[in-house]
Each structure stands twice: as structure tokens, then as C-alpha cells.
XYZ file of C-alpha atoms in Angstrom:
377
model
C 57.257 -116.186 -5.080
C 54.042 -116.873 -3.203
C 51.389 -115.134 -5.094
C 48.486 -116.797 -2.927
C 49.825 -114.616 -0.074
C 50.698 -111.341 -2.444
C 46.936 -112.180 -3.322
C 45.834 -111.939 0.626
C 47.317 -108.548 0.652
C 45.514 -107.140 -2.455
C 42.334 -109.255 -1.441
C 42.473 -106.945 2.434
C 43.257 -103.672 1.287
C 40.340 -104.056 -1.636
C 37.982 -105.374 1.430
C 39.112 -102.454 3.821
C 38.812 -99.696 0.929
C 34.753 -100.813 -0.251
C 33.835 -101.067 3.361
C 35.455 -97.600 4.087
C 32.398 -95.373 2.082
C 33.971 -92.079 2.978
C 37.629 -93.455 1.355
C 35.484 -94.565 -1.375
C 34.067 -91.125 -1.821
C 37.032 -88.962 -1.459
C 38.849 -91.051 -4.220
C 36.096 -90.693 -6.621
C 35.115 -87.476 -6.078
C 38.937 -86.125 -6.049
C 39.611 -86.409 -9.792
C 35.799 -85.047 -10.573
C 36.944 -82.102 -8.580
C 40.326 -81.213 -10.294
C 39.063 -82.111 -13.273
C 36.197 -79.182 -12.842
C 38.513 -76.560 -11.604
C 40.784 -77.259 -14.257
C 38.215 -76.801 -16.803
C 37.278 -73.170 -15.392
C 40.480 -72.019 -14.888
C 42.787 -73.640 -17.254
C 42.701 -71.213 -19.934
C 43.316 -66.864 -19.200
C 39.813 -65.447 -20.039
C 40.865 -61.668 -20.758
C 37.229 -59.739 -20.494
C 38.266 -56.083 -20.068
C 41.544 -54.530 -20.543
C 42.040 -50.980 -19.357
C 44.616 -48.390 -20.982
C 45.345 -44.836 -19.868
C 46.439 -42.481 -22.341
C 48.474 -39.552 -21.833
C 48.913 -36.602 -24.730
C 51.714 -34.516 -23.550
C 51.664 -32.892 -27.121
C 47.438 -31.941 -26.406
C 47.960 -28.234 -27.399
C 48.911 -29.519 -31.119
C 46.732 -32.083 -30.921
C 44.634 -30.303 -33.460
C 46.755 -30.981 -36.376
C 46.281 -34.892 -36.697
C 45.216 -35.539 -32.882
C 47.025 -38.863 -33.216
C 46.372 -39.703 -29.637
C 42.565 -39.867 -30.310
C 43.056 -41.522 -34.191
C 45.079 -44.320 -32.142
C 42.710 -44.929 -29.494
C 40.351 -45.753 -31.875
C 42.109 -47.907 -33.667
C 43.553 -49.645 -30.877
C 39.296 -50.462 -29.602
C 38.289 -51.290 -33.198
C 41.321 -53.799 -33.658
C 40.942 -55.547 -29.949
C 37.200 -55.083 -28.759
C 38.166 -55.697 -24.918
C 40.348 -52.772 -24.608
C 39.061 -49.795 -22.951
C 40.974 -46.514 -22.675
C 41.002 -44.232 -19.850
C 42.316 -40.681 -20.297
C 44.757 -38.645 -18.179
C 45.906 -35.179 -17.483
C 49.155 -36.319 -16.123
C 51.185 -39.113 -14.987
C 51.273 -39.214 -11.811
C 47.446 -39.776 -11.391
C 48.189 -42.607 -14.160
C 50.485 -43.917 -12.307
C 49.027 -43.919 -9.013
C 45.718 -45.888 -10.735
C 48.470 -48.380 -12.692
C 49.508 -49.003 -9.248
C 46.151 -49.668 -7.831
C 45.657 -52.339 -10.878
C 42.534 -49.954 -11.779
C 44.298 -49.419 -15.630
C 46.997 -52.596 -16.645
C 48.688 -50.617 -19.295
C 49.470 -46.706 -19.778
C 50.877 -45.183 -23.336
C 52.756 -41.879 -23.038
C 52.563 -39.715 -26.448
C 55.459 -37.325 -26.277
C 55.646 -34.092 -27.262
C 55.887 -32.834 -30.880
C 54.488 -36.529 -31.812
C 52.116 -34.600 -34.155
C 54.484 -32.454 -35.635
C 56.931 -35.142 -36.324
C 54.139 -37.066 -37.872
C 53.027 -34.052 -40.188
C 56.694 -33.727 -41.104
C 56.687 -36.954 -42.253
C 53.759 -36.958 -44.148
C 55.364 -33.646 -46.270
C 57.889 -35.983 -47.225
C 60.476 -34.104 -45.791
C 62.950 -37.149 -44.211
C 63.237 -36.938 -40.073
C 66.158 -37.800 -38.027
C 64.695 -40.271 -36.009
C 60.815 -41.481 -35.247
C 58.894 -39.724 -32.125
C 59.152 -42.636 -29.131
C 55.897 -43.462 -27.554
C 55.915 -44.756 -24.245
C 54.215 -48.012 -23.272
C 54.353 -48.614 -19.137
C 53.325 -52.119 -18.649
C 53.911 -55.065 -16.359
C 56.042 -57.134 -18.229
C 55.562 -59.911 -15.316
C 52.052 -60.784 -16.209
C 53.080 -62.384 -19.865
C 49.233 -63.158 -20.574
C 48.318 -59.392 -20.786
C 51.284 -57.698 -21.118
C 51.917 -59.680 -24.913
C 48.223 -58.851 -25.458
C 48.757 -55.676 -25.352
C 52.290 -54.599 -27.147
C 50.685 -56.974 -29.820
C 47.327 -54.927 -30.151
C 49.221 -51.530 -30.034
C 52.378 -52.469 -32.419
C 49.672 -53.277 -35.026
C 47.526 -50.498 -34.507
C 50.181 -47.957 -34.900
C 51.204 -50.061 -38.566
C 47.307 -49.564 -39.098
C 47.260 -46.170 -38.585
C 50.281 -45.272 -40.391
C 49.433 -47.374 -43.325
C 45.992 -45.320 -43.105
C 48.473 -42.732 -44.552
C 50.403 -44.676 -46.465
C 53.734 -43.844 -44.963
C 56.045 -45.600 -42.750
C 55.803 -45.463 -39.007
C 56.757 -42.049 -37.688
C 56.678 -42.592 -33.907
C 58.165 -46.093 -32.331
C 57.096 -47.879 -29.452
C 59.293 -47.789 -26.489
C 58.432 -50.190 -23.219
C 59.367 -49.254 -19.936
C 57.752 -49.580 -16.498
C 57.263 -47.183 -13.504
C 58.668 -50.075 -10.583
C 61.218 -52.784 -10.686
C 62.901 -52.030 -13.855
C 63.753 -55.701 -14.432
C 60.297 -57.756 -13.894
C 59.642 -60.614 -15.892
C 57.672 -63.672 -15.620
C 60.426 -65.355 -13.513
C 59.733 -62.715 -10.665
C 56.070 -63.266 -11.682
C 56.485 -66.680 -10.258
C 58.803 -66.264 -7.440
C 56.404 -64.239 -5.708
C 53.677 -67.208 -5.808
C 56.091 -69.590 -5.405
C 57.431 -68.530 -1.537
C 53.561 -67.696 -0.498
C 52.083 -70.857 -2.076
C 55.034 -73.342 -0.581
C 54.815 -71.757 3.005
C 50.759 -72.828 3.000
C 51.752 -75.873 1.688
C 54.143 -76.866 4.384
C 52.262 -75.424 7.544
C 49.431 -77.248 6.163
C 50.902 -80.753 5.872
C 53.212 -80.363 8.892
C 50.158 -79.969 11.180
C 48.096 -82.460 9.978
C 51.483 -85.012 10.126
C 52.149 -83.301 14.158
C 48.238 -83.909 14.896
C 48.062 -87.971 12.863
C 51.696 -88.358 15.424
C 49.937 -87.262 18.498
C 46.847 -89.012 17.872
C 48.848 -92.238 16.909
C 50.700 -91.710 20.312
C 48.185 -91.067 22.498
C 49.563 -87.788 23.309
C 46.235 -85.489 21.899
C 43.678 -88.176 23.594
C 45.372 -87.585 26.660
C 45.006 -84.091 26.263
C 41.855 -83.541 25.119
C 40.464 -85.596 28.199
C 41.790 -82.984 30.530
C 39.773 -79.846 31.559
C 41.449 -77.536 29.324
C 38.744 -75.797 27.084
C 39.017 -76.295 23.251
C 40.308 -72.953 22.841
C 42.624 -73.103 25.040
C 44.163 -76.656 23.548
C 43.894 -75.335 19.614
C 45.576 -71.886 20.906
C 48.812 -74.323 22.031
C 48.613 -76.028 19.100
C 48.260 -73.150 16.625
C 50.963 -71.273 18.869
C 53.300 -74.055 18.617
C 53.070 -74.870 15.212
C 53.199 -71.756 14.148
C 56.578 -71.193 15.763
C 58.197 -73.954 13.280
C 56.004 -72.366 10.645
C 57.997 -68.893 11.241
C 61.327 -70.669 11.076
C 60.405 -71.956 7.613
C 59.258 -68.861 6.623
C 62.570 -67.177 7.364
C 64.590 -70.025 5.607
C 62.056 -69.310 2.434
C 62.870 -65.530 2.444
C 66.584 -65.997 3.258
C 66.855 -68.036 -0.097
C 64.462 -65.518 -1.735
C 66.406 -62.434 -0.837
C 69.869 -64.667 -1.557
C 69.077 -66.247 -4.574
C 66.479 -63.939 -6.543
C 65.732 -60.671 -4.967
C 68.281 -58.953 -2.390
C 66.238 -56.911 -1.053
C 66.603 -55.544 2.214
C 64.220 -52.592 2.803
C 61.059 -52.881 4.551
C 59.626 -54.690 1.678
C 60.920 -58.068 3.203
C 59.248 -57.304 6.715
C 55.686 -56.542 4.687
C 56.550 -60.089 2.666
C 56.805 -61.671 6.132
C 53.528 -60.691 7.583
C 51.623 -61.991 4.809
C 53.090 -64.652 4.395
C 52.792 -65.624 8.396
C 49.160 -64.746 7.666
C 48.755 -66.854 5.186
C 51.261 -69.790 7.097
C 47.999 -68.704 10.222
C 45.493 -70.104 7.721
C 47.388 -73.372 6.766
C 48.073 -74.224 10.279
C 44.272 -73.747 11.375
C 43.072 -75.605 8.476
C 45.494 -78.566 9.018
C 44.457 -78.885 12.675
C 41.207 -78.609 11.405
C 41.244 -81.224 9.147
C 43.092 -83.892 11.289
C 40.489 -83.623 13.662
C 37.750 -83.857 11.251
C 38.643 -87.466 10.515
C 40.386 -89.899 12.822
C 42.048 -91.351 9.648
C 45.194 -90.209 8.479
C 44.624 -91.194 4.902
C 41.137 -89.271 4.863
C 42.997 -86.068 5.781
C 46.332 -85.971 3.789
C 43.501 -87.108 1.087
C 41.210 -83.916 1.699
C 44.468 -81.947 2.431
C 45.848 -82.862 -1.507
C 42.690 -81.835 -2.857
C 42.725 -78.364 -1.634
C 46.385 -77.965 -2.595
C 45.260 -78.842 -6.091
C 42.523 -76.679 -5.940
C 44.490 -73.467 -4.790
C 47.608 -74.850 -7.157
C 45.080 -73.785 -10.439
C 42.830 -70.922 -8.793
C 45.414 -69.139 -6.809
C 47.075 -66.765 -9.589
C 50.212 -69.289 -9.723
C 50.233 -69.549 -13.459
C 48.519 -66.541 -14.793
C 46.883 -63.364 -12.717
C 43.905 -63.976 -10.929
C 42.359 -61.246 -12.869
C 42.522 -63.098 -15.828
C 40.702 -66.261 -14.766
C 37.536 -66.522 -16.081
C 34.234 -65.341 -13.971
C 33.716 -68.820 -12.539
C 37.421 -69.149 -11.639
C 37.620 -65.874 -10.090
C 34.509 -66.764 -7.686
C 36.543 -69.770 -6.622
C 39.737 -68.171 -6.066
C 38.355 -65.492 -3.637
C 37.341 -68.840 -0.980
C 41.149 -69.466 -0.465
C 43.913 -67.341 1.474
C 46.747 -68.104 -1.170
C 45.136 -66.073 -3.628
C 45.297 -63.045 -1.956
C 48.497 -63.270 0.106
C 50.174 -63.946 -3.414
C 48.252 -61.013 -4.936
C 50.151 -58.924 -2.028
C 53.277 -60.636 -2.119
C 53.424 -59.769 -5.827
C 52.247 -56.394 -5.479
C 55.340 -55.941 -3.185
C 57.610 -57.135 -5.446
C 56.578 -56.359 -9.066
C 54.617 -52.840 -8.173
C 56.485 -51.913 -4.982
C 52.867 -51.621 -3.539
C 52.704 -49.999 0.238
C 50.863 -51.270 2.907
C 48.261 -49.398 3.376
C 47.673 -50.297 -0.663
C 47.584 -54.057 0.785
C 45.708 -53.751 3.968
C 42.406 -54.841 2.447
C 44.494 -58.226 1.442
C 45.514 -57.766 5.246
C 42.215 -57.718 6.372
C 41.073 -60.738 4.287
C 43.322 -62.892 5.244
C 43.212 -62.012 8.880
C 39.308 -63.209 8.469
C 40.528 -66.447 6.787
C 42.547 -67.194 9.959
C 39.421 -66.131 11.846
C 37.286 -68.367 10.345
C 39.618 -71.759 10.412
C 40.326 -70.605 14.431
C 36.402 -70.709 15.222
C 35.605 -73.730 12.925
C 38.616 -75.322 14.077
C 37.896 -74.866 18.228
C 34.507 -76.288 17.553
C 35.571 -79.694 16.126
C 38.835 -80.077 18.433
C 37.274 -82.637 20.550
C 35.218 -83.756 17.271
C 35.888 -86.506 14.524
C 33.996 -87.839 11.495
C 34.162 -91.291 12.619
């Protein structure tokens, strides 16, 4: 083995790198940059956690007025929850919907008396069932709360010093079967669609730029909207049938659903597939090196990979991570797509995401026709 000439190799690409500054500064600043996110966002920051409470046994509520009793219990033993009170449950459910309350407990009727009974000492046939409604797909708050109520209702009935006369029974108001697996399905289709129409139009544009094909084009009279509008139009045509491969397999494999649902799934995620295109034509003509963009291009997939809501709910990031998350599409097209899925949300519940990420496509469009006949270098 001639290590003089495996020396020559190492010897040119350490040259090449130190005289490339903006290589230089990508690769240094990359890890300072992941490393920061990762410090804001690694780690759920759970500020404010709102509970509705409904008393369907109000008009005996006088007798212990065990609703109240737990309430308070429930606020002294976790100080971030906050309770919210309702007449009825459909205007709880319509606001556990909206994500304006994360949890809702249901006290059933003759709770008090079957309490009171129990207190006589006279034996009942079975404990009263209170009902928790929570989304059992976000693990971080859901087991923060069946924890903080389980132990309040021990507190309270050890307050009397008799064993628990009520039970707590989980169910939810949507899809009956969520879990933390369907929790991450729904980020995983959104995030992996701007993942691939991001790095498939940076790779067409380095190709066509390595050909000769865009120079060629770009010399020609066409105006730059006109050229990105091909580009974006074409790309975006593979982009769709990827995003039909990604559903098939979704509906197949996890979900089988075939109701509108999938048709609402679509359009955000071809939103969201808008943005990813835009920005990787974007950032291939920032730079006339290849290595600069797929370098640039890694970074933000990081970035989004921790701040998007893959791992744990947006709302749970901490302030700082929650600022960040808002300056990327993924976060909010996987917000929807979940929202779909998990809640069962409508549209019109979704159109501000909509609207959002029809700006974000906006934005990368206008950004992206100014710099189409523009590089870096």
C-alpha cells in the first residue's frame, strides 16, 4: 500500500475544505445548532394543564359536593392543573376537541350518594365509575394526568378514612383505540413526505446544474417565475406520487380508513410536500455547491426532527421550543394530520393550519423566484 499517495488525497481534501470558509462554517456551526435546539426542546416542559369537570349528580351535590372536594385536591396535589367547569358534555367536548381543555372527568350520577353510603358503613355493590376522557396518544400528558387524579381520589378518600367509593374509568370521545403508536404515525407520513420533496429537489436541481441543463435555461428569456413555476410544477408531480404511495401504506398497514379523512390528510400533506419543494429549489440555488446545500438541507431536517411535535406534542415544548417550532411547516401540517386522525378534527377546525401553511409555501415561492438566477458563490 502506497500511503504517500493515500496521504495526497487526505493532504487535498484538508487544503480544499480550509480554503472553502463557508464549508468551514456550516460544519462548525451545524453541531452548535443541534446541540442548542436539543437543549430547548429535549425535555416536555408541561406549564398549564387544563381539565373540565362535569357534575351530572349537581342537584345532590350538597351532601359532600365531591366534585368541588376533588378539584381541589387535584390543584393542591399538581400546581399546573387548572379546571374548567361545564354544564354539559357536549360543550366539553366540543372545547376537548379544539385542544382548549386536554382532559375532561365525568362524575356520574348518585356519586354522592354512593359515597355517603359508604361512609355509613353500609357495604355497596360496586364503586360509582368516574369518567376520565383523555388522549391516550399524547403519553407525556395523558400519564400526567391519570397519575395526578388516581392519587387525588386515594387522597380524598383517605381524608375519610375509607376505601375508594367511586373508580376511575378512561375512555375517549374519538378513535376508541389511540395510542402512542398512532401518535407517531401521524408525524411520521407528514414529516417523511417534507423530507423527500426536500432532498429530491435539491438532488433534480445539483443534476441539472451538473448537466448544464438549468444554465441553459436560465440564460433564456423566460422570467424567474416562470422557470421556478416549471420546476415547482414538475417536482411536485413526483412529490404527489410519493404522497399517494405514503398514504396507500398508511391506510394498508395502520389505519384503513377510507372516508374523507384521507382526502383532508392529502391536502396537507401536499401543502406541506409545496413547502419542501420551494425550499429545496431554494436552497440549491443559494449555493452552487452541492455539498453546501445537502449540508444546510440536513440541518433543517434536524432542526424540524426535535421542534416539530415528532416525539412529544408541540404544546408541551418548552416556551423557547415552541417559538421555534412555529418557523417550520412540519409542525403544523403534523398538528393537522394528527388532529385528523387521533381527534377526527374537521376542516374548517384545521383551516387556520391551512392557512399557515399555504403562507409557508408563499413565502419559499417569492424568496425562491428572487434567487433563481442567484448563487452564493
Amino acid at each position: 500500500m502506497r500511503f504517500y499517495k493515500i496521504f495526497g488525497i487526505i493532504q487535498r481534501i484538508l487544503i480544499n475544505f480550509f480554503r472553502d470558509y463557508k464549508l468551514m462554517l456550516i460544519t462548525f456551526l451545524a453541531p452548535l445548532i443541534i446541540l442548542l435546539v436539543f437543549s430547548i426542546t429535549y425535555k416536555p416542559d408541561i406549564n398549564d394543564i387544563k381539565i373540565g369537570i362535569i357534575d351530572l349528580d349537581i342537584q345532590n351535590s350538597s351532601q359532600l359536593n365531591i366534585s368541588a372536594s376533588l378539584s381541589q385536591i387535584l390543584k393542591e396535589y399538581n400546581k399546573k392543573i387548572s379546571i374548567i367547569q361545564y354544564k354539559n358534555l357536549e360543550d366539553a367536548k366540543k372545547d376537548f376537541k379544539n385542544n382548549k381543555v386536554d382532559s375532561i372527568i365525568v362524575f356520574p350520577e348518585e356519586i354522592n350518594e354512593t359515597v355517603y353510603i359508604k361512609l355509613s358503613g353500609v357495604p355497596i355493590e360496586k364503586p360509582a365509575e368516574v369518567f376520565l376522557y383523555v388522549d391516550e396518544s399524547d403519553k407525556v400528558k395523558s400519564s400526567i394526568i391519570t397519575e395526578s387524579l388516581e392519587s387525588s381520589i386515594i387522597k380524598f378518600s383517605q381524608s375519610f378514612g375509607i376505601e375508594p367509593a367511586f373508580m376511575l374509568k378512561k375512555d375517549s370521545f374519538f378513535y376508541k383505540k389511540a395510542d402512542s403508536q398512532d401518535f407517531w404515525n401521524a408525524a411520521i407520513i407528514g414529516f417523511s413526505i417534507f423530507v423527500l420533496s426536500l432532498i429530491f429537489s435539491i438532488s433534480l436541481i445539483s443534476n441539472e446544474k451538473l448537466n448544464g441543463l438549468y444554465e441553459s435555461i436560465i440564460s433564456t428569456h423566460m422570467t424567474n417565475f416562470e422557470i421556478l413555476t416549471g420546476y415547482f410544477i414538475g417536482y411536485l408531480i413526483i412529490n404527489i406520487l410519493q404522497i399517494i404511495i405514503l398514504l396507500s401504506i398508511y391506510i394498508i398497514f395502520f389505519k384503513a380508513i377510507f372516508s374523507l379523512s384521507i382526502f383532508y390528510i392529502f391536502l396537507f400533506m401536499l401543502l406541506l410536500s409545496s413547502s419542501g419543494t420551494l425550499l429545496g429549489i431554494l436552497l440549491g440555488n443559494l449555493t452552487s455547491s452541492t455539498i453546501r446545500s445537502f449540508q444546510i438541507a440536513v440541518i433543517i431536517i434536524l432542526i424540524s426532527l426535535l421542534i416539530s411535535g415528532i416525539f412529544w406534542s408541540t404544546s408541551s415544548l418548552p416556551l423557547s421550543g415552541k417559538i421555534l417550532s412555529y418557523l417550520f411547516p412540519t409542525s403544523f401540517a403534523i398538528e393537522a394530520i394528527r388532529g385528523i386522525t387521533i381527534k377526527q378534527m374537521s376542516f374548517i377546525q384545521l383551516f387556520p393550519n391551512f392557512l399557515i401553511l399555504l403562507v409557508f409555501s408563499i413565502i419559499y415561492y417569492l424568496i425562491a423566484a428572487i434567487f433563481i438566477r442567484k448563487t452564493i458563490d
